[in-house]
């Protein structure tokens, strides 16, 4: 029994030594914990991240936000969507996370996972991506200051809607925005504010297609139609973009201008050349093929018709018209049956030719058939036919010959008169050849004047249409800058 007693005493002694050692080890572990860890264990002992960070339930949480834009990834004109990369800088006070640094080894702040604290509900009102998704909780941490100020910067790629106006493409400007608001928290619970008037661009990377030339920030209080008394707040970050036109100018406008030049100089090809009409048709076909090649570069929309589309349509119309005018010129050039009318010689071949710097044309120099003694023949039914016998003179023209024919409504008498006139005015082969040369020269002159006239008409139309089409964007942009 005595041995058993001593054994029990020994076991009890060992137990006391073990308990004392364990307590000392726990104390050592307590002393090994950092001041920051001790502070966090105190602050989050009864912390509920779902509760608003105010001690007075009637107060509203003031959340200040800014937007740091890093890049414009894409601006899709067809889907009217802007894709951007940026960071939403948000700050608010959490009264439950305030402490005195002097009491906690001068710990002024600490970094914590955002999922462990209350965060404001931030939603892209004009986008399909919510900012309160799990990826933001895991990837972005918050900084908590001893005053209770929480600094949180969730960032990512944001897809937002953007109303696109391509009227002045490729010299267009676009206004796109990123609207951040709340759905659950109304202003009485949480109010969004901002202390900046521009989007922060300190880390912005230039886009190859779009130039960001201006930005602003707009705070708005709004209410839904169902509940007009309940106000919500939102902050709109607006960026103004203008397209860099160099690529589209080299790909669309310059080739189109070269085709237009080729179209104009088709009027300088002599009408007698067989390739004149072929050149015009080739230009028309080139415009059609060119339009097919650039159709993917032009945004497709029915609400706005871009100026570049008007420019291409105008040039295609002019090229088609030039082919029609070329056909008319060739037709006039190959006329040899009769002389042009006197008014055509006077007003087109002479006055218009001088105006177009083609020299004067002597429309008064005419070959007159020498009149012979008048002869009068009476045909049956006592219908009279009067005429003057005519002969040719190499120094005069046919135009001043006077032939007066009077006939009745009967076709036989008219045909008889025609046969007699033809027999009296018949020319010998030499005179006939000279007559055809004279007629041909007049028509050649007329064709040349028309060619020059049509050239200047097309040239003037192209210059005016180009000035109007490409001048409108600059006038519009100047008005916007003035506003």
Coordinates of C-alpha atoms in Angstrom, one line a residue:
X1 CA 0.0 0.0 0.0
X2 CA 2.8 2.3 0.9
X3 CA 4.4 1.8 -2.6
X4 CA 1.1 2.5 -4.3
X5 CA 0.8 5.7 -2.4
X6 CA 4.2 6.9 -3.5
X7 CA 3.4 5.9 -7.1
X8 CA 0.3 8.1 -7.0
X9 CA 2.2 11.0 -5.6
X10 CA 4.8 10.6 -8.4
X11 CA 2.2 10.6 -11.1
X12 CA 0.5 13.7 -9.7
X13 CA 3.8 15.5 -9.6
X14 CA 4.4 14.7 -13.2
X15 CA 0.9 15.9 -14.1
X16 CA 1.5 19.2 -12.3
X17 CA 4.8 19.7 -14.1
X18 CA 3.1 19.0 -17.5
X19 CA 0.3 21.5 -16.8
X20 CA 2.8 24.2 -15.8
X21 CA 4.9 23.6 -18.9
X22 CA 1.8 23.8 -21.2
X23 CA 0.8 27.1 -19.6
X24 CA 4.2 28.5 -20.0
X25 CA 4.1 27.4 -23.7
X26 CA 0.8 29.1 -24.2
X27 CA 2.1 32.3 -22.7
X28 CA 5.1 32.1 -25.0
X29 CA 2.8 31.8 -28.0
X30 CA 0.8 34.7 -26.8
X31 CA 3.9 36.8 -26.6
X32 CA 4.9 35.6 -30.2
X33 CA 1.7 37.0 -31.8
X34 CA 2.3 40.3 -33.7
X35 CA 0.7 43.5 -32.6
X36 CA -1.3 43.6 -35.8
X37 CA -2.6 40.2 -35.3
X38 CA -3.7 41.0 -31.8
X39 CA -5.4 44.2 -33.0
X40 CA -7.2 42.3 -35.8
X41 CA -8.4 39.7 -33.3
X42 CA -9.8 42.4 -31.1
X43 CA -11.5 44.3 -34.0
X44 CA -13.1 41.3 -35.7
X45 CA -14.1 39.5 -32.5
X46 CA -17.8 40.3 -33.0
X47 CA -17.6 41.9 -36.4
X48 CA -20.4 41.2 -39.0
X49 CA -19.4 42.1 -42.6
X50 CA -23.0 42.3 -43.6
X51 CA -23.9 45.1 -41.2
X52 CA -23.4 48.7 -42.3
X53 CA -20.3 50.3 -40.8
X54 CA -22.1 52.9 -38.7
X55 CA -22.9 52.8 -35.0
X56 CA -26.0 55.0 -35.5
X57 CA -28.5 53.2 -37.6
X58 CA -30.1 56.5 -38.9
X59 CA -26.8 57.6 -40.5
X60 CA -25.9 57.0 -44.1
X61 CA -22.6 55.6 -45.1
X62 CA -20.7 58.1 -47.3
X63 CA -18.7 56.3 -50.0
X64 CA -16.3 58.4 -52.0
X65 CA -15.3 56.9 -55.4
X66 CA -12.9 57.8 -58.2
X67 CA -12.1 56.0 -61.4
X68 CA -8.6 55.4 -62.6
X69 CA -8.7 54.6 -66.3
X70 CA -5.8 52.5 -67.5
X71 CA -6.7 51.7 -71.1
X72 CA -9.5 51.8 -73.7
X73 CA -9.3 48.2 -75.0
X74 CA -12.0 48.5 -77.7
X75 CA -14.9 50.5 -78.9
X76 CA -17.2 48.3 -80.9
X77 CA -19.4 50.5 -83.2
X78 CA -21.7 47.6 -84.2
X79 CA -22.5 46.4 -80.7
X80 CA -22.2 49.9 -79.2
X81 CA -20.0 48.6 -76.4
X82 CA -16.9 50.1 -74.9
X83 CA -14.4 47.8 -73.2
X84 CA -12.0 49.5 -70.8
X85 CA -9.5 48.5 -68.1
X86 CA -9.5 50.6 -64.9
X87 CA -9.6 50.7 -61.1
X88 CA -12.5 52.1 -59.0
X89 CA -10.9 53.8 -56.0
X90 CA -13.4 53.7 -53.1
X91 CA -13.2 55.0 -49.6
X92 CA -15.5 55.0 -46.6
X93 CA -15.4 55.1 -42.8
X94 CA -16.1 51.9 -40.8
X95 CA -16.6 53.1 -37.2
X96 CA -16.2 49.6 -35.9
X97 CA -12.6 49.4 -37.2
X98 CA -11.2 52.5 -35.4
X99 CA -8.5 52.2 -32.8
X100 CA -5.8 54.2 -31.0
X101 CA -2.3 53.4 -32.3
X102 CA -0.7 54.2 -29.0
X103 CA -2.6 51.3 -27.3
X104 CA -1.6 48.8 -30.1
X105 CA 2.2 49.3 -30.5
X106 CA 1.7 52.2 -33.0
X107 CA -0.1 50.1 -35.6
X108 CA -1.6 52.7 -37.9
X109 CA -3.1 50.5 -40.6
X110 CA -3.3 46.9 -41.8
X111 CA -4.3 45.1 -45.0
X112 CA -7.1 42.6 -45.0
X113 CA -9.0 40.5 -47.5
X114 CA -12.1 42.4 -48.7
X115 CA -14.4 39.5 -48.0
X116 CA -13.8 40.0 -44.3
X117 CA -15.2 43.5 -44.1
X118 CA -18.3 45.4 -45.2
X119 CA -18.0 46.8 -48.7
X120 CA -20.3 49.1 -50.6
X121 CA -22.5 47.8 -53.3
X122 CA -21.0 49.1 -56.5
X123 CA -22.8 48.3 -59.7
X124 CA -22.2 49.3 -63.4
X125 CA -25.6 50.7 -64.2
X126 CA -24.8 50.8 -68.0
X127 CA -22.9 47.5 -68.0
X128 CA -23.6 43.8 -67.5
X129 CA -20.9 43.2 -64.9
X130 CA -21.5 43.5 -61.2
X131 CA -18.6 44.7 -59.1
X132 CA -19.6 42.6 -56.1
X133 CA -18.6 39.3 -57.6
X134 CA -16.5 36.7 -55.9
X135 CA -13.4 37.5 -58.0
X136 CA -13.3 41.0 -56.6
X137 CA -13.4 39.6 -53.0
X138 CA -10.5 37.3 -53.6
X139 CA -8.2 39.4 -55.8
X140 CA -8.4 42.8 -54.2
X141 CA -7.6 43.6 -50.6
X142 CA -8.5 46.6 -48.5
X143 CA -6.4 49.0 -46.4
X144 CA -7.9 49.9 -43.0
X145 CA -6.6 53.0 -41.3
X146 CA -6.7 53.6 -37.5
X147 CA -9.4 56.3 -38.0
X148 CA -11.7 53.7 -39.5
X149 CA -11.0 54.8 -43.1
X150 CA -11.2 51.9 -45.5
X151 CA -9.5 52.2 -48.9
X152 CA -10.6 49.6 -51.5
X153 CA -9.6 49.5 -55.2
X154 CA -11.4 46.8 -57.2
X155 CA -10.2 46.8 -60.8
X156 CA -10.7 44.8 -63.9
X157 CA -12.1 44.9 -67.5
X158 CA -15.4 46.7 -67.8
X159 CA -17.9 46.4 -70.6
X160 CA -20.3 49.3 -70.8
X161 CA -22.8 50.5 -73.4
X162 CA -21.9 53.5 -75.5
X163 CA -24.2 55.3 -77.9
X164 CA -22.3 55.5 -81.2
X165 CA -22.8 58.3 -83.8
X166 CA -20.8 57.5 -86.9
X167 CA -22.2 60.4 -89.0
X168 CA -18.7 61.9 -89.4
X169 CA -16.8 58.6 -89.7
X170 CA -13.7 58.5 -89.9
X171 CA -13.5 61.9 -88.3
X172 CA -16.1 61.1 -85.7
X173 CA -16.0 61.8 -81.9
X174 CA -17.7 59.6 -79.3
X175 CA -19.0 60.2 -75.8
X176 CA -18.8 57.1 -73.6
X177 CA -19.4 56.8 -69.9
X178 CA -19.1 54.4 -67.0
X179 CA -22.0 54.8 -64.6
X180 CA -21.5 53.4 -61.1
X181 CA -24.4 53.2 -58.7
X182 CA -26.2 51.0 -56.2
X183 CA -29.4 48.9 -56.4
X184 CA -30.1 47.8 -52.8
X185 CA -28.7 50.7 -50.8
X186 CA -30.7 53.9 -51.3
X187 CA -29.2 57.3 -50.3
X188 CA -30.6 57.0 -46.7
X189 CA -28.4 53.9 -46.2
X190 CA -25.5 54.6 -48.5
X191 CA -24.6 57.6 -50.5
X192 CA -22.1 57.7 -53.3
X193 CA -20.0 60.8 -53.6
X194 CA -16.9 62.0 -55.5
X195 CA -14.4 64.7 -54.9
X196 CA -13.0 64.9 -58.5
X197 CA -14.2 66.4 -61.7
X198 CA -12.2 64.4 -64.1
X199 CA -11.3 60.8 -64.7
X200 CA -7.8 60.0 -63.4
X201 CA -5.4 59.3 -66.3
X202 CA -2.1 59.0 -64.4
X203 CA -1.6 55.4 -65.6
X204 CA -3.5 55.7 -68.9
X205 CA -2.0 53.9 -72.0
X206 CA -2.8 55.4 -75.4
X207 CA -5.1 53.5 -77.7
X208 CA -4.0 53.1 -81.4
X209 CA -7.4 54.0 -82.8
X210 CA -9.0 56.4 -80.3
X211 CA -7.6 59.5 -78.7
X212 CA -9.0 60.5 -75.3
X213 CA -9.0 64.3 -75.4
X214 CA -11.4 65.1 -72.5
X215 CA -13.2 63.7 -69.5
X216 CA -15.5 64.7 -66.7
X217 CA -17.3 63.3 -63.7
X218 CA -21.0 63.9 -63.0
X219 CA -22.8 63.1 -59.7
X220 CA -26.6 62.5 -59.9
X221 CA -29.4 61.7 -57.5
X222 CA -32.3 59.8 -59.1
X223 CA -35.4 57.8 -58.2
X224 CA -37.2 55.0 -59.9
X225 CA -40.7 55.5 -61.3
X226 CA -42.2 53.0 -58.8
X227 CA -40.8 54.8 -55.8
X228 CA -40.3 58.5 -56.5
X229 CA -39.6 59.3 -52.8
X230 CA -36.7 56.9 -52.5
X231 CA -33.5 58.5 -53.8
X232 CA -30.5 56.7 -55.2
X233 CA -27.1 58.1 -56.1
X234 CA -24.8 57.4 -59.0
X235 CA -21.5 58.8 -60.4
X236 CA -21.0 59.0 -64.1
X237 CA -17.4 59.0 -65.4
X238 CA -17.4 60.4 -68.9
X239 CA -14.7 60.1 -71.5
X240 CA -14.6 61.9 -74.9
X241 CA -12.9 60.0 -77.7
X242 CA -12.0 61.0 -81.2
X243 CA -10.9 58.6 -83.9
X244 CA -7.4 58.6 -85.3
X245 CA -8.3 58.8 -89.0
X246 CA -4.9 58.1 -90.6
X247 CA -5.6 54.4 -91.2
X248 CA -9.0 55.0 -92.8
X249 CA -7.7 57.9 -94.9
X250 CA -4.9 55.8 -96.4
X251 CA -7.2 52.8 -96.9
X252 CA -10.4 54.4 -98.1
X253 CA -10.1 58.1 -99.0
X254 CA -6.8 58.2 -100.9
X255 CA -7.6 55.3 -103.2
X256 CA -11.0 56.8 -103.8
X257 CA -9.5 60.1 -104.7
X258 CA -7.1 58.4 -107.1
X259 CA -10.0 56.7 -108.9
X260 CA -11.8 60.0 -109.0
X261 CA -8.8 61.6 -110.7
X262 CA -8.6 58.8 -113.2
X263 CA -12.3 59.3 -113.9
X264 CA -11.8 63.0 -114.6
X265 CA -8.9 62.5 -116.9
X266 CA -11.0 60.1 -119.0
X267 CA -12.5 63.2 -120.6
X268 CA -9.0 64.1 -121.9
X269 CA -8.8 61.0 -124.0
X270 CA -9.7 61.8 -127.6
X271 CA -13.2 60.7 -128.6
X272 CA -11.9 58.8 -131.6
X273 CA -9.9 56.6 -129.3
X274 CA -11.5 53.2 -128.7
X275 CA -10.2 53.0 -125.1
X276 CA -12.1 56.1 -124.0
X277 CA -15.4 54.3 -123.1
X278 CA -13.4 51.3 -121.8
X279 CA -11.5 53.5 -119.3
X280 CA -14.8 54.9 -118.0
X281 CA -16.3 51.5 -117.5
X282 CA -13.1 50.3 -115.8
X283 CA -13.4 53.1 -113.3
X284 CA -17.0 52.3 -112.5
X285 CA -16.1 48.6 -112.0
X286 CA -13.1 49.7 -109.8
X287 CA -15.4 51.8 -107.6
X288 CA -17.7 48.8 -107.1
X289 CA -14.9 46.4 -106.2
X290 CA -13.4 49.1 -104.0
X291 CA -16.6 49.5 -102.1
X292 CA -16.8 45.8 -101.5
X293 CA -13.3 45.8 -100.1
X294 CA -13.9 48.6 -97.6
X295 CA -17.4 47.7 -96.5
X296 CA -16.1 45.9 -93.4
X297 CA -14.2 49.0 -92.4
X298 CA -17.4 51.1 -92.2
X299 CA -19.6 50.6 -89.2
X300 CA -23.0 49.1 -90.1
X301 CA -26.0 51.0 -88.7
X302 CA -29.3 52.3 -90.0
X303 CA -29.6 55.2 -87.6
X304 CA -26.7 57.1 -89.1
X305 CA -25.2 57.2 -92.6
X306 CA -21.5 58.0 -92.4
X307 CA -20.0 60.8 -94.5
X308 CA -17.5 58.4 -96.0
X309 CA -20.5 56.4 -97.4
X310 CA -21.8 59.5 -99.0
X311 CA -18.4 60.2 -100.4
X312 CA -18.2 56.8 -102.0
X313 CA -21.7 57.0 -103.3
X314 CA -21.1 60.4 -104.8
X315 CA -18.0 59.2 -106.6
X316 CA -19.7 56.1 -107.9
X317 CA -22.6 58.2 -109.2
X318 CA -20.2 60.6 -110.9
X319 CA -18.2 57.8 -112.5
X320 CA -21.5 56.3 -113.9
X321 CA -22.5 59.7 -115.1
X322 CA -19.1 60.2 -116.7
X323 CA -19.6 57.0 -118.7
X324 CA -23.0 58.3 -120.0
X325 CA -21.5 61.7 -120.9
X326 CA -18.6 59.9 -122.7
X327 CA -21.1 57.9 -124.8
X328 CA -22.8 61.2 -125.8
X329 CA -19.4 62.8 -126.7
X330 CA -18.5 59.8 -128.8
X331 CA -21.8 59.9 -130.5
X332 CA -21.4 63.6 -131.3
X333 CA -17.8 63.1 -132.6
X334 CA -18.9 60.5 -135.1
X335 CA -21.7 62.5 -136.7
X336 CA -21.1 63.2 -140.4
X337 CA -24.6 63.4 -141.9
X338 CA -25.3 67.1 -141.3
X339 CA -23.8 70.2 -139.8
X340 CA -24.5 71.2 -136.2
X341 CA -27.3 73.8 -135.8
X342 CA -26.3 77.4 -135.9
X343 CA -27.1 78.0 -132.3
X344 CA -24.9 75.1 -131.3
X345 CA -22.0 76.6 -133.3
X346 CA -22.6 80.0 -131.8
X347 CA -23.2 79.3 -128.1
X348 CA -21.4 76.1 -127.5
X349 CA -18.6 75.8 -130.1
X350 CA -17.7 79.5 -130.1
X351 CA -18.6 81.2 -126.8
X352 CA -18.4 78.2 -124.5
X353 CA -15.2 77.1 -126.3
X354 CA -13.6 80.5 -125.7
X355 CA -14.7 80.4 -122.0
X356 CA -13.0 77.0 -121.7
X357 CA -9.8 78.4 -123.2
X358 CA -10.1 76.4 -126.4
X359 CA -10.0 79.4 -128.8
X360 CA -12.6 81.1 -130.9
X361 CA -14.7 79.3 -133.6
X362 CA -15.7 81.3 -136.7
X363 CA -19.4 80.3 -136.9
X364 CA -20.1 83.1 -139.4
X365 CA -18.0 81.5 -142.2
X366 CA -20.5 79.7 -144.3
X367 CA -20.5 78.1 -147.7
X368 CA -23.5 79.3 -149.7
X369 CA -24.9 77.5 -152.6
X370 CA -25.0 79.9 -155.6
X371 CA -28.5 80.5 -156.6
X372 CA -29.6 79.9 -160.1
X373 CA -32.6 81.4 -161.8
X374 CA -35.7 80.5 -159.9
X375 CA -37.7 77.8 -161.6
X376 CA -41.2 77.1 -160.9
X377 CA -42.9 73.8 -161.8
X378 CA -46.5 73.1 -161.5
X379 CA -47.5 69.7 -160.4
X380 CA -50.9 68.1 -160.7
X381 CA -53.6 69.3 -158.4
X382 CA -52.1 72.8 -159.1
X383 CA -49.8 72.6 -156.0
X384 CA -46.8 74.8 -156.3
X385 CA -43.2 73.9 -155.5
X386 CA -40.7 76.7 -155.4
X387 CA -36.9 76.2 -155.2
X388 CA -33.6 77.6 -156.2
X389 CA -31.1 75.6 -158.1
X390 CA -28.0 75.3 -156.0
X391 CA -24.4 74.7 -156.8
X392 CA -21.4 74.4 -154.5
X393 CA -18.7 76.9 -153.9
X394 CA -15.5 75.7 -152.2
X395 CA -15.3 79.0 -150.2
X396 CA -18.8 78.9 -148.9
X397 CA -21.0 76.5 -146.9
X398 CA -24.3 74.9 -147.5
X399 CA -26.0 76.5 -144.6
X400 CA -27.0 79.8 -146.3
X401 CA -28.7 78.1 -149.2
X402 CA -32.3 78.9 -149.2
X403 CA -34.7 76.2 -150.3
X404 CA -38.3 76.8 -149.9
X405 CA -40.7 74.0 -150.5
X406 CA -44.4 74.3 -150.3
X407 CA -46.4 71.3 -150.5
X408 CA -49.8 70.0 -149.6
X409 CA -50.6 67.2 -147.3
X410 CA -50.2 64.6 -150.0
X411 CA -47.1 62.4 -149.5
X412 CA -46.7 61.8 -153.3
X413 CA -46.2 65.5 -154.0
X414 CA -43.7 65.9 -151.1
X415 CA -41.7 62.9 -152.3
X416 CA -41.7 64.3 -155.8
X417 CA -40.4 67.6 -154.5
X418 CA -37.7 65.8 -152.5
X419 CA -36.5 63.9 -155.5
X420 CA -36.3 67.1 -157.5
X421 CA -34.4 68.9 -154.7
X422 CA -32.0 66.0 -154.4
X423 CA -31.3 66.0 -158.1
X424 CA -30.7 69.7 -158.2
X425 CA -28.4 69.7 -155.2
X426 CA -26.4 66.7 -156.1
X427 CA -22.6 67.1 -155.5
X428 CA -19.8 65.7 -157.4
X429 CA -17.4 63.3 -155.5
X430 CA -14.8 66.0 -154.7
X431 CA -17.4 68.3 -153.4
X432 CA -19.0 65.5 -151.4
X433 CA -15.7 64.6 -149.8
X434 CA -14.9 68.2 -148.9
X435 CA -18.4 68.5 -147.5
X436 CA -17.9 65.4 -145.2
X437 CA -14.6 66.8 -144.0
X438 CA -16.1 70.1 -143.1
X439 CA -19.0 68.4 -141.3
X440 CA -16.7 66.1 -139.5
X441 CA -14.5 68.9 -138.3
X442 CA -17.4 70.8 -136.9
X443 CA -18.6 67.7 -134.9
X444 CA -15.0 67.1 -133.7
X445 CA -14.9 70.6 -132.4
X446 CA -18.3 70.1 -130.7
X447 CA -17.1 66.8 -129.1
X448 CA -13.9 68.5 -127.8
X449 CA -15.8 71.4 -126.3
X450 CA -18.3 69.0 -124.6
X451 CA -15.4 66.9 -123.3
X452 CA -13.8 69.9 -121.7
X453 CA -17.1 71.1 -120.3
X454 CA -17.9 67.7 -118.8
X455 CA -14.4 67.5 -117.3
X456 CA -14.8 70.8 -115.5
X457 CA -18.3 69.9 -114.4
X458 CA -17.1 66.6 -112.8
X459 CA -14.0 68.3 -111.4
X460 CA -16.0 71.0 -109.8
X461 CA -18.6 68.6 -108.4
X462 CA -15.9 66.4 -106.9
X463 CA -14.1 69.4 -105.3
X464 CA -17.3 70.9 -103.9
X465 CA -18.7 67.5 -102.6
X466 CA -15.3 66.7 -101.0
X467 CA -15.1 70.1 -99.4
X468 CA -18.6 69.8 -98.0
X469 CA -18.3 66.2 -96.8
X470 CA -14.9 66.5 -95.2
X471 CA -15.5 70.1 -93.9
X472 CA -18.6 69.2 -91.9
X473 CA -16.7 67.2 -89.3
X474 CA -14.3 70.1 -88.6
X475 CA -17.2 72.6 -88.3
X476 CA -19.0 70.2 -85.9
X477 CA -15.9 69.6 -83.8
X478 CA -15.2 73.3 -83.7
X479 CA -18.7 73.9 -82.4
X480 CA -18.3 71.2 -79.8
X481 CA -15.0 72.7 -78.6
X482 CA -16.6 76.1 -78.4
X483 CA -19.4 74.7 -76.2

